[in-house]
XYZ file of C-alpha atoms in Angstrom:
715
model
C 0.000 0.000 0.000
C 2.834 2.362 0.848
C 4.548 1.720 -2.511
C 1.263 2.249 -4.358
C 0.627 5.507 -2.510
C 4.179 6.706 -3.234
C 3.749 5.966 -6.948
C 0.480 7.886 -7.063
C 2.072 10.903 -5.351
C 4.988 10.847 -7.802
C 2.543 10.555 -10.725
C 0.576 13.576 -9.487
C 3.762 15.656 -9.081
C 4.982 14.705 -12.581
C 1.594 15.628 -14.050
C 1.559 18.997 -12.245
C 5.046 19.818 -13.517
C 4.064 18.786 -17.042
C 0.938 20.975 -16.837
C 2.978 24.010 -15.755
C 5.476 23.418 -18.587
C 2.608 23.205 -21.079
C 1.250 26.492 -19.757
C 4.630 28.210 -19.973
C 5.726 26.995 -23.399
C 2.773 25.656 -25.400
C -0.088 27.882 -24.297
C 2.150 30.974 -24.401
C 3.769 30.144 -27.734
C 2.681 33.544 -29.106
C 4.894 35.225 -26.519
C 7.945 33.166 -27.495
C 7.155 33.618 -31.173
C 6.841 37.428 -31.109
C 8.912 38.549 -28.131
C 11.553 40.300 -30.286
C 9.081 42.186 -32.495
C 9.357 45.974 -32.895
C 5.907 47.598 -32.780
C 4.760 50.188 -35.328
C 1.943 52.657 -34.497
C -0.834 53.576 -36.926
C -1.765 57.227 -37.519
C -5.472 57.317 -36.643
C -5.938 60.902 -37.785
C -5.639 59.878 -41.416
C -8.083 56.964 -41.544
C -11.478 56.516 -43.156
C -14.080 56.225 -40.408
C -17.665 56.991 -39.487
C -16.483 57.882 -35.994
C -15.302 61.259 -34.700
C -11.566 61.926 -35.099
C -10.199 64.163 -32.354
C -7.510 66.542 -33.578
C -7.205 68.240 -30.176
C -6.933 66.944 -26.615
C -10.289 66.872 -24.810
C -11.580 65.963 -21.374
C -14.631 63.749 -21.039
C -16.106 63.204 -17.560
C -12.746 64.040 -16.060
C -10.859 61.656 -18.323
C -8.297 62.901 -20.807
C -8.947 61.867 -24.417
C -5.819 62.677 -26.468
C -5.684 63.999 -29.998
C -5.466 61.229 -32.561
C -8.192 59.180 -30.880
C -11.375 58.096 -32.606
C -14.685 58.264 -30.744
C -17.734 56.129 -31.569
C -21.308 56.213 -30.315
C -24.296 54.173 -31.295
C -24.347 50.468 -31.942
C -21.581 50.046 -34.504
C -18.845 51.802 -36.407
C -15.870 51.087 -38.613
C -12.362 52.258 -39.482
C -10.423 51.528 -42.668
C -6.739 51.868 -41.850
C -3.891 52.186 -44.293
C -0.967 50.111 -43.053
C 2.397 51.787 -42.342
C 4.959 51.180 -45.074
C 7.139 48.814 -43.010
C 4.109 46.694 -42.142
C 2.953 46.722 -45.757
C 6.331 45.421 -46.881
C 6.764 42.626 -44.354
C 3.282 41.843 -43.053
C 2.492 41.366 -39.368
C 1.628 38.648 -36.875
C 0.027 40.716 -34.101
C -2.051 43.839 -33.699
C -2.480 45.699 -30.404
C -5.698 47.662 -29.979
C -6.061 49.972 -26.995
C -9.575 51.289 -26.427
C -11.111 53.347 -23.641
C -14.735 53.318 -22.537
C -16.366 56.650 -21.736
C -18.207 55.938 -18.496
C -21.378 57.873 -17.742
C -23.793 56.014 -15.499
C -26.419 58.749 -15.741
C -27.138 58.194 -19.429
C -26.833 60.631 -22.319
C -24.896 63.829 -21.801
C -24.159 66.472 -24.416
C -20.453 67.037 -24.740
C -19.342 69.162 -27.685
C -20.201 66.642 -30.412
C -22.692 64.796 -28.179
C -20.572 61.687 -27.863
C -20.786 60.646 -24.235
C -22.734 57.529 -23.274
C -22.172 54.085 -21.860
C -24.204 51.559 -19.952
C -23.747 50.697 -16.318
C -23.097 47.065 -17.131
C -19.901 46.849 -19.148
C -16.607 48.562 -19.836
C -15.600 46.464 -22.817
C -16.846 46.054 -26.354
C -16.363 43.742 -29.291
C -14.225 44.573 -32.294
C -14.168 42.600 -35.525
C -10.971 42.889 -37.550
C -11.015 41.987 -41.245
C -8.577 42.150 -44.135
C -10.291 43.470 -47.298
C -9.431 42.206 -50.729
C -6.345 44.007 -52.145
C -7.252 47.488 -53.408
C -10.898 46.973 -52.526
C -13.166 48.276 -49.795
C -15.100 45.021 -49.546
C -14.381 42.801 -46.547
C -13.262 40.012 -45.746
C -10.607 37.555 -46.675
C -10.089 36.817 -42.995
C -11.716 38.024 -39.824
C -11.290 37.685 -36.085
C -13.497 38.832 -33.219
C -12.023 40.170 -29.998
C -13.057 41.968 -26.828
C -10.970 45.031 -26.076
C -10.274 46.507 -22.680
C -10.573 49.878 -21.057
C -6.952 50.904 -20.770
C -3.415 49.968 -21.743
C -3.279 47.241 -19.097
C -6.298 45.627 -20.763
C -5.199 46.240 -24.354
C -6.281 43.524 -26.738
C -3.537 41.648 -28.548
C -5.067 40.121 -31.651
C -2.840 37.447 -33.152
C -3.813 37.946 -36.748
C -1.618 37.164 -39.739
C -1.635 39.940 -42.341
C 0.339 38.976 -45.451
C 2.964 41.233 -46.984
C 1.551 43.487 -49.680
C -1.733 44.177 -47.846
C -2.564 47.861 -48.123
C -5.196 48.276 -45.455
C -7.374 46.577 -42.875
C -10.878 47.203 -41.641
C -11.840 47.491 -37.974
C -15.563 47.032 -37.235
C -16.941 47.972 -33.831
C -20.013 45.939 -33.021
C -22.330 45.201 -30.114
C -21.494 48.415 -28.314
C -25.064 48.426 -26.945
C -25.335 52.121 -26.229
C -21.846 52.821 -24.933
C -19.276 55.252 -26.227
C -15.810 53.982 -27.080
C -12.542 55.749 -27.734
C -9.928 54.023 -29.894
C -6.764 55.494 -28.406
C -4.100 53.634 -30.339
C -3.447 50.819 -32.754
C -0.050 49.163 -33.131
C 1.290 46.422 -35.387
C 3.886 43.712 -34.676
C 3.521 44.291 -30.935
C 5.076 41.595 -28.713
C 2.357 39.586 -27.011
C 2.762 39.648 -23.213
C 3.328 36.469 -21.248
C 0.173 35.375 -19.391
C 0.051 32.552 -16.879
C -3.596 31.433 -16.808
C -4.696 29.796 -13.576
C -8.116 29.205 -15.163
C -6.481 27.119 -17.883
C -4.422 25.196 -15.317
C -7.608 24.508 -13.362
C -9.441 23.270 -16.480
C -6.578 20.933 -17.402
C -6.437 19.491 -13.882
C -10.212 19.141 -13.883
C -10.182 17.215 -17.167
C -7.349 14.993 -15.953
C -9.207 14.235 -12.737
C -12.343 13.499 -14.755
C -10.543 10.976 -16.978
C -8.818 9.349 -14.009
C -11.961 9.023 -11.889
C -14.214 7.772 -14.715
C -11.723 5.564 -16.548
C -13.215 2.102 -17.299
C -11.081 0.416 -14.617
C -11.962 2.948 -11.916
C -13.319 1.767 -8.586
C -16.215 4.198 -9.156
C -17.810 1.639 -11.492
C -17.678 -1.010 -8.771
C -19.037 1.051 -5.860
C -22.784 0.595 -5.485
C -25.047 3.470 -4.453
C -27.379 1.054 -2.592
C -26.589 -1.317 0.244
C -27.782 -4.920 0.468
C -31.114 -3.778 1.908
C -31.789 -1.462 -1.021
C -31.131 1.702 0.985
C -29.079 4.560 -0.434
C -25.556 4.660 0.966
C -24.255 7.725 2.775
C -21.506 8.134 0.170
C -24.141 8.567 -2.557
C -25.897 11.262 -0.527
C -22.530 12.911 0.115
C -21.746 12.953 -3.610
C -25.186 14.423 -4.376
C -24.671 17.130 -1.753
C -21.181 18.054 -2.977
C -22.276 18.266 -6.621
C -25.299 20.398 -5.707
C -23.127 22.701 -3.589
C -20.595 23.146 -6.410
C -23.409 23.670 -8.917
C -24.987 26.369 -6.739
C -21.621 28.006 -6.049
C -20.871 28.240 -9.760
C -24.372 29.617 -10.421
C -23.974 32.240 -7.691
C -20.528 33.355 -8.865
C -21.826 33.849 -12.382
C -25.124 35.472 -11.399
C -23.555 38.152 -9.202
C -21.557 39.229 -12.268
C -24.739 39.688 -14.293
C -25.360 43.337 -13.429
C -28.516 43.656 -15.577
C -30.158 41.209 -13.163
C -28.504 42.084 -9.863
C -28.466 45.888 -10.236
C -30.694 46.707 -13.204
C -34.133 45.809 -14.529
C -32.996 42.748 -16.461
C -34.739 40.284 -14.138
C -38.164 41.720 -15.047
C -40.678 42.674 -12.397
C -43.910 40.755 -13.083
C -43.890 38.805 -9.823
C -42.847 41.775 -7.695
C -45.686 43.835 -9.154
C -48.115 40.982 -8.529
C -46.879 40.704 -4.942
C -47.604 44.414 -4.413
C -51.031 44.024 -5.975
C -51.953 41.004 -3.848
C -50.746 42.788 -0.715
C -53.180 45.594 -1.571
C -56.061 43.224 -2.347
C -55.834 43.437 -6.172
C -55.068 40.889 -8.901
C -54.261 43.478 -11.605
C -51.087 45.505 -11.998
C -51.077 49.136 -10.960
C -50.266 50.524 -14.394
C -52.604 52.097 -16.927
C -52.371 50.886 -20.538
C -51.447 53.483 -23.148
C -54.173 55.415 -24.950
C -52.998 53.888 -28.235
C -53.493 50.370 -26.886
C -56.924 51.193 -25.436
C -58.078 52.569 -28.795
C -57.128 49.448 -30.788
C -59.952 47.247 -32.100
C -57.764 44.189 -31.639
C -54.984 44.913 -29.124
C -53.669 41.342 -29.489
C -52.635 41.813 -33.130
C -48.885 42.090 -32.604
C -48.216 43.085 -36.208
C -50.572 46.061 -35.943
C -49.010 47.039 -32.603
C -45.574 46.975 -34.200
C -46.742 48.862 -37.296
C -48.342 51.641 -35.248
C -45.574 51.596 -32.617
C -48.117 51.083 -29.830
C -46.623 51.135 -26.316
C -47.507 47.992 -24.343
C -46.114 45.681 -21.685
C -44.457 42.656 -23.240
C -45.510 39.279 -21.805
C -48.165 40.726 -19.542
C -51.829 39.792 -19.894
C -54.085 42.598 -21.110
C -57.819 42.238 -20.542
C -60.552 44.867 -20.535
C -58.258 47.814 -19.895
C -56.062 46.290 -17.205
C -52.725 44.472 -17.048
C -52.328 41.130 -15.267
C -49.371 38.804 -14.729
C -49.336 35.899 -17.173
C -47.077 33.570 -15.204
C -48.251 31.003 -12.645
C -49.524 32.293 -9.299
C -47.859 29.875 -6.856
C -44.227 31.061 -7.185
C -45.393 34.547 -6.292
C -47.279 33.220 -3.248
C -44.264 31.166 -2.145
C -41.438 33.645 -2.715
C -42.266 37.230 -3.684
C -45.389 37.909 -1.606
C -43.915 36.717 1.740
C -40.739 38.696 1.035
C -42.770 41.828 0.294
C -44.978 41.418 3.369
C -42.001 40.833 5.684
C -39.545 43.415 4.312
C -41.727 45.806 2.347
C -39.239 45.488 -0.514
C -39.139 43.713 -3.852
C -37.516 40.323 -4.356
C -35.437 40.141 -7.519
C -35.686 37.151 -9.812
C -32.110 35.875 -9.584
C -32.092 34.657 -5.924
C -35.284 32.700 -6.621
C -33.783 31.186 -9.778
C -30.649 30.279 -7.790
C -32.703 28.497 -5.124
C -34.774 26.624 -7.717
C -31.658 25.507 -9.604
C -30.320 23.937 -6.420
C -33.693 22.353 -5.675
C -33.899 20.782 -9.141
C -30.305 19.551 -8.953
C -30.676 17.777 -5.599
C -34.197 16.475 -6.254
C -32.986 14.950 -9.529
C -30.466 12.940 -7.510
C -33.212 11.786 -5.135
C -35.448 10.713 -8.027
C -32.593 8.660 -9.486
C -32.095 7.033 -6.077
C -35.786 6.084 -5.881
C -35.816 4.503 -9.337
C -32.543 2.698 -8.585
C -34.075 1.180 -5.446
C -36.746 -0.394 -7.657
C -35.008 -1.180 -10.926
C -31.245 -0.802 -10.487
C -30.118 -2.304 -7.207
C -26.607 -2.791 -8.615
C -26.293 0.763 -9.954
C -22.744 2.091 -9.528
C -21.536 5.545 -8.625
C -20.041 5.869 -12.118
C -23.461 5.269 -13.667
C -24.947 7.828 -11.270
C -22.419 10.416 -12.504
C -23.269 9.632 -16.153
C -27.046 9.788 -15.680
C -27.215 12.920 -13.530
C -24.712 14.848 -15.654
C -26.531 13.866 -18.850
C -29.867 15.037 -17.460
C -28.386 18.361 -16.271
C -26.900 18.943 -19.719
C -30.203 18.129 -21.418
C -32.121 20.518 -19.158
C -29.616 23.291 -20.051
C -29.909 24.644 -16.511
C -26.570 26.442 -16.773
C -28.130 28.760 -19.370
C -29.930 30.325 -16.403
C -26.554 31.326 -14.901
C -26.393 34.200 -17.386
C -30.157 34.751 -17.670
C -31.676 34.430 -14.181
C -34.925 36.124 -15.162
C -38.574 35.629 -14.297
C -39.226 33.233 -17.183
C -37.208 30.557 -15.418
C -39.130 30.857 -12.137
C -42.454 29.211 -13.132
C -40.698 26.642 -15.315
C -38.131 25.597 -12.710
C -40.863 25.595 -10.051
C -42.999 23.281 -12.185
C -40.017 21.022 -12.910
C -39.096 20.806 -9.222
C -42.707 19.963 -8.312
C -42.796 17.297 -11.044
C -39.618 15.643 -9.742
C -40.464 15.870 -6.035
C -44.031 14.703 -6.653
C -42.605 11.660 -8.419
C -40.237 10.938 -5.516
C -43.115 10.831 -3.041
C -45.288 8.831 -5.459
C -42.629 6.103 -5.703
C -42.169 6.059 -1.928
C -45.923 5.959 -1.318
C -46.305 3.109 -3.805
C -43.893 1.074 -1.674
C -45.079 2.093 1.791
C -48.699 3.211 1.451
C -47.896 6.130 3.779
C -50.726 8.665 3.723
C -48.244 11.425 4.466
C -46.268 10.582 1.314
C -49.500 10.225 -0.689
C -50.521 13.707 0.472
C -47.119 15.195 -0.384
C -47.146 13.529 -3.806
C -50.574 14.995 -4.526
C -49.533 18.399 -3.195
C -46.462 18.716 -5.427
C -48.142 17.297 -8.542
C -51.161 19.587 -8.081
C -48.838 22.566 -7.511
C -47.536 22.191 -11.068
C -50.819 23.708 -12.284
C -50.106 26.828 -10.263
C -46.648 27.205 -11.809
C -46.881 26.073 -15.435
C -50.163 24.202 -16.048
C -49.176 22.264 -19.193
C -46.369 20.454 -17.347
C -48.899 18.581 -15.224
C -49.462 16.240 -18.180
C -45.842 15.074 -17.801
C -46.857 13.565 -14.454
C -48.548 10.833 -16.501
C -45.201 8.960 -16.362
C -45.965 8.273 -12.686
C -49.329 6.618 -13.453
C -48.071 3.126 -12.467
C -47.025 4.447 -9.065
C -50.254 6.434 -8.613
C -52.170 3.247 -9.296
C -50.129 1.235 -6.799
C -50.318 3.802 -4.002
C -54.048 4.399 -4.473
C -55.439 0.973 -5.337
C -52.947 -1.636 -4.146
C -54.920 -3.589 -1.543
C -51.867 -5.241 0.013
C -50.742 -1.955 1.545
C -53.487 -1.314 4.114
C -56.506 -3.303 2.907
C -59.514 -2.519 0.749
C -61.179 -0.273 3.310
C -58.224 2.061 3.206
C -58.412 2.685 -0.570
C -61.038 5.402 -0.241
C -59.015 7.241 2.404
C -55.861 7.105 0.269
C -57.696 8.466 -2.770
C -59.250 11.256 -0.695
C -55.884 12.222 0.745
C -54.340 12.318 -2.751
C -57.254 14.306 -4.216
C -57.388 16.926 -1.454
C -54.451 19.094 -2.718
C -55.861 18.969 -6.248
C -59.235 20.242 -5.037
C -57.730 23.055 -2.938
C -55.241 24.250 -5.567
C -57.826 23.968 -8.366
C -60.247 26.059 -6.296
C -57.561 28.690 -5.652
C -56.638 28.951 -9.336
C -60.263 29.007 -10.501
C -61.074 31.883 -8.145
C -57.924 33.719 -9.282
C -58.822 33.237 -12.958
C -62.433 34.255 -12.384
C -61.314 37.475 -10.697
C -59.121 38.260 -13.693
C -61.110 37.079 -16.708
C -64.559 36.117 -15.371
C -63.693 32.607 -16.519
C -62.347 30.104 -13.964
C -60.731 27.979 -16.701
C -58.930 30.809 -18.540
C -55.255 31.138 -17.562
C -54.570 34.141 -19.812
C -52.992 32.518 -22.853
C -55.429 34.189 -25.253
C -54.722 37.619 -23.796
C -50.937 37.484 -23.479
C -49.226 40.546 -24.996
C -46.437 38.780 -26.794
C -44.845 39.061 -30.235
C -46.632 36.251 -32.023
C -50.175 35.287 -32.911
C -50.623 32.620 -30.289
C -53.959 34.090 -29.181
C -55.477 33.146 -32.565
C -54.641 29.476 -32.373
C -55.764 26.891 -29.912
C -53.313 24.550 -31.603
C -50.985 24.840 -34.613
C -50.363 21.518 -36.347
C -47.533 22.850 -38.535
C -45.665 24.218 -35.513
C -46.279 21.018 -33.565
C -44.697 18.985 -36.367
C -41.677 21.271 -36.823
C -41.146 21.284 -33.045
C -39.675 17.761 -33.275
C -36.929 19.166 -35.491
C -36.499 22.376 -33.459
C -36.287 20.739 -30.036
C -34.705 17.380 -30.859
C -32.774 17.364 -34.142
C -31.940 20.976 -35.049
C -28.213 21.211 -35.936
C -26.100 23.238 -33.560
C -24.928 26.500 -35.127
C -21.153 26.883 -34.840
C -18.735 29.805 -34.673
C -14.927 30.042 -34.976
C -14.901 32.158 -31.817
C -15.369 31.056 -28.207
C -17.700 29.531 -27.058
C -17.887 28.034 -30.582
C -21.616 27.270 -30.175
C -24.146 29.977 -31.025
C -27.906 30.293 -30.842
C -30.001 30.617 -33.985
C -33.657 30.628 -34.989
C -35.093 28.462 -37.721
C -34.481 29.867 -41.197
C -37.212 30.405 -43.782
C -35.907 27.324 -45.568
C -36.455 25.241 -42.433
C -39.849 26.733 -41.542
C -42.170 29.206 -43.251
C -44.014 29.888 -39.945
C -47.470 30.393 -41.473
C -49.193 31.016 -38.123
C -46.641 33.589 -36.933
C -46.040 31.629 -33.742
C -42.940 32.229 -31.669
C -39.703 31.063 -33.302
C -37.017 32.136 -30.875
C -33.290 31.595 -31.154
C -32.185 28.289 -29.677
C -29.268 25.997 -29.171
C -29.076 22.745 -31.060
C -31.617 19.942 -30.775
C -31.546 17.763 -27.663
C -30.225 14.649 -29.428
C -27.555 16.685 -31.258
C -26.077 18.615 -28.342
C -26.451 15.957 -25.618
C -25.795 12.502 -27.146
C -26.567 10.902 -23.766
C -30.243 11.505 -24.523
C -30.040 9.194 -27.560
C -30.008 6.354 -25.042
C -33.709 7.106 -24.534
C -34.410 5.114 -27.704
C -33.253 2.056 -25.794
C -36.857 2.017 -24.536
C -37.835 0.576 -27.911
C -35.679 -2.512 -27.332
C -37.985 -4.692 -25.262
C -36.949 -8.222 -24.398
C -40.191 -10.208 -24.652
C -38.526 -13.255 -23.084
C -37.488 -11.398 -19.928
C -38.741 -13.234 -16.827
C -37.664 -10.763 -14.123
C -40.816 -8.815 -13.217
C -38.854 -5.748 -12.062
C -37.038 -5.530 -15.410
C -40.313 -6.005 -17.336
C -41.882 -3.150 -15.367
C -38.809 -1.000 -16.019
C -39.037 -1.608 -19.767
C -42.739 -0.743 -19.871
C -42.160 2.372 -17.763
C -39.294 3.392 -20.058
C -41.564 3.069 -23.107
C -44.293 5.048 -21.333
C -41.826 7.874 -20.589
C -40.650 7.982 -24.207
C -44.197 8.119 -25.576
C -45.217 10.950 -23.252
C -41.965 12.790 -24.014
C -42.865 12.956 -27.703
C -46.441 13.943 -26.830
C -45.119 16.835 -24.706
C -42.858 18.019 -27.540
C -45.810 17.904 -29.923
C -48.209 19.791 -27.641
C -45.652 22.365 -26.443
C -44.759 23.281 -30.012
C -48.328 23.370 -31.253
C -49.677 25.410 -28.366
C -46.948 27.880 -27.521
C -44.563 28.066 -30.465
C -40.841 27.389 -30.365
C -38.841 28.518 -27.353
C -35.625 26.931 -26.012
C -36.818 27.154 -22.392
C -39.708 24.824 -23.219
C -37.195 21.974 -23.139
C -37.587 22.097 -19.367
C -41.113 20.717 -19.854
C -40.075 17.395 -21.363
C -36.337 16.686 -21.042
C -36.916 14.713 -17.832
C -39.203 12.393 -19.793
C -36.376 11.642 -22.239
C -33.824 11.430 -19.433
C -35.644 8.661 -17.550
C -35.624 6.105 -20.414
C -31.978 7.066 -21.085
C -31.310 6.286 -17.401
C -33.060 2.923 -17.709
C -31.036 2.130 -20.838
C -27.825 2.743 -18.860
C -28.996 0.170 -16.314
C -29.957 -2.264 -19.079
C -26.606 -1.987 -20.890
C -24.636 -2.384 -17.658
C -26.573 -5.511 -16.722
C -26.015 -6.970 -20.190
C -22.273 -6.161 -20.148
C -21.881 -7.750 -16.694
C -23.174 -11.035 -18.124
C -20.847 -10.912 -21.151
C -17.564 -10.246 -19.384
C -15.024 -7.608 -18.377
C -14.015 -6.609 -21.918
C -17.532 -5.495 -22.878
C -17.958 -3.880 -19.464
C -14.932 -1.690 -20.066
C -16.177 -0.770 -23.552
C -19.582 0.262 -22.175
C -17.932 2.260 -19.390
C -15.727 3.988 -21.952
C -18.868 5.025 -23.839
C -20.397 6.328 -20.603
C -17.222 8.308 -19.875
C -17.304 9.861 -23.359
C -20.999 10.757 -23.045
C -20.385 12.288 -19.613
C -17.446 14.319 -20.925
C -19.545 15.670 -23.818
C -22.304 16.543 -21.340
C -19.813 18.402 -19.096
C -18.414 20.382 -22.025
C -21.922 21.321 -23.147
C -22.860 22.369 -19.601
C -19.807 24.662 -19.561
C -20.477 26.137 -22.994
C -24.181 26.842 -22.368
C -23.115 29.278 -19.633
C -21.365 31.460 -22.196
C -23.739 31.154 -25.154
C -25.721 34.247 -26.093
C -29.451 34.398 -25.446
C -31.475 37.250 -23.860
C -28.346 38.358 -22.045
C -24.976 36.696 -21.977
C -21.781 36.621 -19.978
C -20.100 38.194 -23.007
C -22.287 41.297 -22.875
C -22.988 41.672 -19.158
C -19.668 40.462 -17.715
C -17.187 40.784 -20.592
C -14.124 40.752 -18.337
C -15.131 37.305 -17.073
C -15.954 36.143 -20.587
C -12.621 37.420 -21.855
C -10.722 35.466 -19.164
C -12.613 32.300 -20.080
C -12.071 32.849 -23.805
C -8.342 33.495 -23.413
C -7.979 30.391 -21.264
C -9.470 28.272 -24.041
C -8.329 30.109 -27.185
C -4.625 30.209 -26.347
C -3.748 30.227 -30.070
C -5.253 33.690 -30.407
């Protein structure tokens, strides 16, 4: 044991030294390549630009802006720069761009040429550098995108090969988003500074640890999560707790950087306004609709609203001259209203989203444990890692790190209720406990108060509902009526609450507000769109992932006109790739179709039937979500769990089969699991940085830049 421990310590030390050497020499090869370069400055006063060239020194908000700088306002700008003669002769490997943000947190301010503005949220912007065709003003033989910093310490070194003979380059300033920018200097052939990236070191060590821990011969594949009595081991609970803690820590560290949500209005205020209204005995929002909206014959025609530029509140419900909140009532009653009554203040969206992310993460572990106790008594810790990571990746929960807004609150609440309700249903089916029956009914019924359509996903628990309500062996036939009454009670109470709430709003206890939602599509016209329902299979499950040469390499995109003509004008929002494209783990869900008719084990037969049931209802949910509400990437939260469960059962099935066939096949299967888990981890990481409503790149560009530089060392 001592010799083995000594070898492992030596191996770790050798790996650490090798990692540091890679960081110094490989990942900083640009420094070694260009360290003897002599930089050449460009004369910015003689360039073609749509910005403002300063020929005299000026002071802006107490900051000195020297002559020779170029100032931009608005959303984009460009500079065409003639290269200095020495650069034109020999070409260049690097370009240094030093830019300065004009900070003015108050908003617009007239300063001489009226150039001063920036947002509160960022002090960096994105520049796109292109090389036009020789002697032509048309871009772009090559291009590279880069974030530039506020001062010389944060100057952007763009490693960009410009061939000898090139006469000029083009610098495009994009995604400024309302901030002013000063280009102070631009230099060619500048030596790239040496940067030791601790983020990159951490990522390398993390990947090495991942490979070591999940390698096919690892002890993790032998350690069971259940003991001989079918109870979950403490080590499994410990792992679940550690992962949830790390997940929440990462979410918190990202969210506090998202200033639009923590300091601004980016979280949206629907629930806080509803909390104020309920505290005052109202169900409508204290805001009068615009005169233009009140005068419209059909205020729900979004095209007419856009054409006439009618002011209105997006994603609120408008009915008979008043605004109401569209989203489910229960999250407001659970979070925002108590906070308002206790403190008198308003609860922002992001702390609620953070809490719900942690709740979903830990409850997903508990659901896996419950299913394992029934159908996977030999489930290993390695399989637990594969299944939970794959489900997290499919749910795309890390996208909420950069967008912790109100839209996630009802959806995550509904998902958490769906999972927890299933946990208690499985437990009640085994024990017959009326307390667990009541809790199962309470959480399943609560889905209707969060996001009503998700309650249909609870159909995957029908076998357990049947067992806990009608299985006579639990307490006897006389007890069946009591069990059913206990289960039905939360449904009756919550249904009554929602019907009264709807009646107060729309004089219709069954109307949840869908027809009156002030959104940017024609959903109010259609009870169901067959064309959108059919294309939703492609959009949600098989849509190719759009790629980019720049970090994070994956980008969001809406369906093109070639892919979908959108005849009903339903929502077609930008999205990541389809579920089966971006998270290959979910392809294991099709293992539900492989039913062994000769199987004699009753537990395995039940598992196969349950797996098929989950898969069928998953496709039904995709179909109905698309047909009823249009195409929205967040809607994946409604049905991914239903694909994840049969994928989980397929993992158990493959492991059992491999165990019968021998160690060689076992190691092959484990290698596949390791690969699927690695892909899931990479996708989880990249979804944090992908653009959507807001993004790390726009709201916390310094953080994004550190992450990008750690990955894109060749730039």
